[in-house]
GROMACS .gro file of C-alpha atoms in nm:
model
  226
    1MET     CA    1   6.285   4.816   4.625
    2THR     CA    2   6.467   4.480   4.778
    3SER     CA    3   6.851   4.472   4.741
    4SER     CA    4   6.925   4.155   4.511
    5ARG     CA    5   7.270   4.164   4.727
    6PRO     CA    6   7.282   3.870   4.975
    7VAL     CA    7   7.262   3.988   5.353
    8ILE     CA    8   7.604   4.099   5.539
    9ARG     CA    9   7.581   3.944   5.890
   10ILE     CA   10   7.795   4.195   6.130
   11ILE     CA   11   7.952   4.210   6.454
   12VAL     CA   12   8.069   4.548   6.603
   13ALA     CA   13   8.317   4.497   6.869
   14ASP     CA   14   8.460   4.847   7.077
   15ASP     CA   15   8.506   4.903   7.407
   16GLN     CA   16   8.283   5.231   7.396
   17GLU     CA   17   7.927   5.196   7.389
   18VAL     CA   18   7.889   5.509   7.176
   19VAL     CA   19   8.141   5.395   6.913
   20ARG     CA   20   7.940   5.055   6.928
   21ALA     CA   21   7.623   5.179   6.877
   22GLY     CA   22   7.726   5.443   6.633
   23PHE     CA   23   7.877   5.199   6.382
   24ALA     CA   24   7.563   4.950   6.441
   25ALA     CA   25   7.328   5.249   6.335
   26LEU     CA   26   7.533   5.374   6.018
   27LEU     CA   27   7.540   4.992   5.914
   28GLY     CA   28   7.206   4.940   6.006
   29THR     CA   29   7.126   5.174   5.699
   30GLN     CA   30   7.204   4.930   5.429
   31GLN     CA   31   6.976   4.688   5.308
   32ASP     CA   32   7.256   4.462   5.245
   33PHE     CA   33   7.353   4.493   5.608
   34ALA     CA   34   7.219   4.268   5.915
   35VAL     CA   35   7.427   4.397   6.250
   36VAL     CA   36   7.336   4.056   6.474
   37GLY     CA   37   7.560   4.156   6.756
   38THR     CA   38   7.788   4.406   6.952
   39ALA     CA   39   8.049   4.311   7.189
   40SER     CA   40   8.248   4.551   7.453
   41ASP     CA   41   8.548   4.342   7.451
   42GLY     CA   42   8.786   4.076   7.292
   43ALA     CA   43   8.614   3.773   7.513
   44GLU     CA   44   8.274   3.880   7.387
   45ALA     CA   45   8.394   3.915   7.041
   46VAL     CA   46   8.483   3.570   7.010
   47ARG     CA   47   8.171   3.417   7.196
   48VAL     CA   48   7.943   3.627   7.029
   49CYS     CA   49   8.073   3.549   6.661
   50ARG     CA   50   8.093   3.121   6.782
   51GLU     CA   51   7.699   3.199   6.894
   52LEU     CA   52   7.581   3.413   6.558
   53SER     CA   53   7.857   3.307   6.281
   54PRO     CA   54   7.866   3.640   6.149
   55ASP     CA   55   8.025   3.730   5.801
   56ILE     CA   56   8.234   4.039   5.919
   57VAL     CA   57   8.356   4.176   6.214
   58LEU     CA   58   8.442   4.529   6.305
   59MET     CA   59   8.708   4.521   6.530
   60ASP     CA   60   8.851   4.775   6.791
   61ILE     CA   61   9.244   4.716   6.882
   62ARG     CA   62   9.221   4.823   7.235
   63MET     CA   63   9.004   4.659   7.472
   64PRO     CA   64   9.016   4.578   7.811
   65GLY     CA   65   9.100   4.211   7.875
   66VAL     CA   66   9.123   4.015   7.585
   67ASP     CA   67   9.224   4.284   7.297
   68GLY     CA   68   9.098   4.291   6.960
   69ILE     CA   69   9.455   4.135   6.823
   70GLU     CA   70   9.402   3.783   7.051
   71ALA     CA   71   9.026   3.823   6.956
   72THR     CA   72   9.135   3.813   6.582
   73ARG     CA   73   9.382   3.533   6.600
   74GLN     CA   74   9.152   3.359   6.781
   75LEU     CA   75   8.887   3.390   6.540
   76ALA     CA   76   9.114   3.324   6.224
   77GLY     CA   77   9.214   3.004   6.366
   78THR     CA   78   8.865   2.896   6.282
   79GLY     CA   79   8.977   2.855   5.907
   80GLU     CA   80   8.763   2.968   5.590
   81ALA     CA   81   8.473   2.909   5.807
   82GLY     CA   82   8.547   3.183   6.039
   83PRO     CA   83   8.431   3.535   5.998
   84ARG     CA   84   8.668   3.847   5.882
   85VAL     CA   85   8.793   4.094   6.064
   86ILE     CA   86   8.825   4.474   5.971
   87ILE     CA   87   9.019   4.625   6.236
   88LEU     CA   88   8.918   4.971   6.351
   89THR     CA   89   9.155   5.189   6.458
   90THR     CA   90   9.220   5.578   6.540
   91PHE     CA   91   9.609   5.599   6.407
   92ASP     CA   92   9.683   5.567   6.094
   93LEU     CA   93  10.057   5.398   6.175
   94ASP     CA   94   9.954   5.229   6.478
   95LYS     CA   95  10.214   4.952   6.537
   96TYR     CA   96   9.930   4.730   6.681
   97VAL     CA   97   9.745   4.734   6.332
   98TYR     CA   98  10.028   4.525   6.221
   99ASP     CA   99  10.018   4.267   6.499
  100ALA     CA  100   9.634   4.219   6.391
  101LEU     CA  101   9.699   4.161   6.009
  102CYS     CA  102   9.937   3.933   6.120
  103ALA     CA  103   9.708   3.752   6.352
  104GLY     CA  104   9.439   3.728   6.049
  105ALA     CA  105   9.278   4.073   6.012
  106SER     CA  106   9.188   4.141   5.662
  107GLY     CA  107   9.249   4.493   5.660
  108PHE     CA  108   9.154   4.799   5.839
  109MET     CA  109   9.021   5.110   5.876
  110LEU     CA  110   9.025   5.466   6.067
  111LYS     CA  111   8.730   5.542   6.308
  112ASP     CA  112   8.679   5.877   6.120
  113VAL     CA  113   8.616   5.675   5.790
  114THR     CA  114   8.335   5.833   5.577
  115ALA     CA  115   7.995   5.658   5.573
  116GLU     CA  116   8.069   5.533   5.188
  117ARG     CA  117   8.431   5.405   5.252
  118LEU     CA  118   8.314   5.172   5.547
  119PHE     CA  119   8.050   5.036   5.323
  120ASP     CA  120   8.246   4.952   5.047
  121ALA     CA  121   8.513   4.820   5.299
  122VAL     CA  122   8.268   4.574   5.438
  123ARG     CA  123   8.146   4.477   5.111
  124VAL     CA  124   8.513   4.409   4.955
  125VAL     CA  125   8.633   4.210   5.254
  126ALA     CA  126   8.255   3.986   5.225
  127ALA     CA  127   8.358   3.892   4.904
  128GLY     CA  128   8.689   3.732   4.987
  129GLU     CA  129   8.912   4.076   4.876
  130ALA     CA  130   9.095   4.227   5.134
  131LEU     CA  131   9.107   4.604   5.208
  132LEU     CA  132   9.445   4.689   5.078
  133ALA     CA  133   9.358   5.005   4.859
  134PRO     CA  134   9.509   5.289   5.101
  135ALA     CA  135   9.840   5.312   5.067
  136VAL     CA  136   9.900   5.363   5.451
  137THR     CA  137   9.805   4.996   5.448
  138ARG     CA  138  10.093   4.947   5.223
  139ARG     CA  139  10.299   5.200   5.411
  140LEU     CA  140  10.243   5.038   5.735
  141ILE     CA  141  10.294   4.664   5.682
  142GLY     CA  142  10.611   4.787   5.474
  143GLU     CA  143  10.778   4.971   5.742
  144PHE     CA  144  10.683   4.731   5.993
  145ALA     CA  145  10.841   4.410   5.802
  146ARG     CA  146  11.118   4.618   5.790
  147LEU     CA  147  11.196   4.663   6.116
  148ARG     CA  148  11.105   4.320   6.258
  149HIS     CA  149  11.072   3.933   6.107
  150ARG     CA  150  10.837   3.705   6.250
  151PRO     CA  151  10.933   3.350   6.288
  152ASP     CA  152  10.592   3.213   6.150
  153ALA     CA  153  10.679   3.397   5.839
  154PRO     CA  154  10.629   3.169   5.538
  155PRO     CA  155  11.001   3.006   5.471
  156PRO     CA  156  11.212   3.055   5.151
  157ALA     CA  157  11.133   2.711   5.049
  158ALA     CA  158  10.761   2.774   5.056
  159LEU     CA  159  10.830   3.080   4.820
  160GLY     CA  160  11.040   2.877   4.606
  161THR     CA  161  10.742   2.696   4.522
  162LEU     CA  162  10.577   2.955   4.322
  163THR     CA  163  10.600   3.005   3.987
  164PRO     CA  164  10.763   3.295   3.822
  165ARG     CA  165  10.422   3.426   3.728
  166GLU     CA  166  10.305   3.361   4.058
  167ALA     CA  167  10.594   3.560   4.224
  168GLN     CA  168  10.520   3.845   3.972
  169VAL     CA  169  10.130   3.804   4.102
  170ILE     CA  170  10.218   3.830   4.464
  171ARG     CA  171  10.464   4.110   4.402
  172LEU     CA  172  10.173   4.353   4.248
  173VAL     CA  173   9.940   4.232   4.504
  174ALA     CA  174  10.180   4.360   4.762
  175GLY     CA  175  10.161   4.652   4.596
  176GLY     CA  176   9.803   4.731   4.633
  177LEU     CA  177   9.696   4.662   4.280
  178SER     CA  178   9.316   4.477   4.247
  179ASN     CA  179   9.281   4.202   4.058
  180LEU     CA  180   9.169   4.433   3.754
  181GLU     CA  181   9.514   4.621   3.745
  182ILE     CA  182   9.685   4.325   3.735
  183ALA     CA  183   9.570   4.180   3.498
  184ALA     CA  184   9.626   4.485   3.282
  185GLU     CA  185   9.954   4.482   3.425
  186LEU     CA  186  10.029   4.185   3.305
  187THR     CA  187   9.807   4.125   3.000
  188ILE     CA  188   9.599   3.811   3.139
  189THR     CA  189   9.259   3.798   3.234
  190GLU     CA  190   9.075   3.894   3.556
  191GLU     CA  191   8.970   3.528   3.597
  192THR     CA  192   9.358   3.414   3.552
  193VAL     CA  193   9.497   3.682   3.782
  194LYS     CA  194   9.246   3.509   4.060
  195THR     CA  195   9.370   3.154   3.988
  196HIS     CA  196   9.721   3.274   4.037
  197VAL     CA  197   9.593   3.446   4.348
  198SER     CA  198   9.415   3.102   4.468
  199ARG     CA  199   9.722   2.922   4.396
  200ILE     CA  200   9.967   3.129   4.582
  201LEU     CA  201   9.774   3.134   4.893
  202SER     CA  202   9.704   2.732   4.919
  203LYS     CA  203  10.082   2.747   4.845
  204LEU     CA  204  10.199   2.925   5.140
  205GLY     CA  205   9.927   2.812   5.345
  206LEU     CA  206   9.748   3.198   5.363
  207ARG     CA  207   9.435   3.275   5.448
  208ASP     CA  208   9.359   3.583   5.238
  209ARG     CA  209   9.523   3.908   5.014
  210THR     CA  210   9.645   4.085   5.344
  211GLN     CA  211   9.862   3.783   5.467
  212ALA     CA  212   9.961   3.763   5.129
  213VAL     CA  213  10.095   4.110   5.141
  214VAL     CA  214  10.233   4.041   5.502
  215ALA     CA  215  10.411   3.740   5.379
  216ALA     CA  216  10.571   3.897   5.062
  217TYR     CA  217  10.728   4.174   5.272
  218GLU     CA  218  10.859   3.964   5.552
  219SER     CA  219  11.008   3.722   5.330
  220GLY     CA  220  11.198   3.974   5.155
  221LEU     CA  221  11.009   3.869   4.816
  222VAL     CA  222  10.867   4.278   4.845
  223VAL     CA  223  11.109   4.536   5.028
  224PRO     CA  224  10.973   4.815   5.137
  225GLY     CA  225  11.067   5.125   4.955
  226ARG     CA  226  11.154   5.014   4.629
   0.00000   0.00000   0.00000
């Protein structure tokens, strides 16, 4: 039976050939996925992405030459038309993951992820959502945001443009809640939540929900541990 889902074009970037081949083969088992290329380092990942225009890149962080963080920064800099990046890492509290999220990644997965979780992650991010569900993501963002402040974080003036409702929504987004969960919490429709999130991203000049979470912590709108 043919899948009714649109095909998601994917590139796998990792400096270990066995890892690249393994993830490519695994993703290739899904009817709505097409692995259109692989890359062994960040520079090759950027080049292949510009040639093949994938929807999703599974990006290792630690690669020789141009690493996954710089490659993510270059790809995210292409704007909405660029691919969305899911970081692959061995450690759930790898400090480099935070740098990658700040560079524009839409989320991260551990390399020992189950097949079903990986498939779900690719579909969620391809749909324009952010991979924020695991509590470890929020813990990582909160911890590193507490330890340092980036100069390019949205200024207080930008946060001042948010309405009280939008401020509520971004706090709930930073808590890892889905649109459906936020709708239930605030007793509004899911469509209204989507509208609020879209306006928040526009006002703060952010690409997606992951960036909104990072901004919420770094600006002090959300305080880690509270």
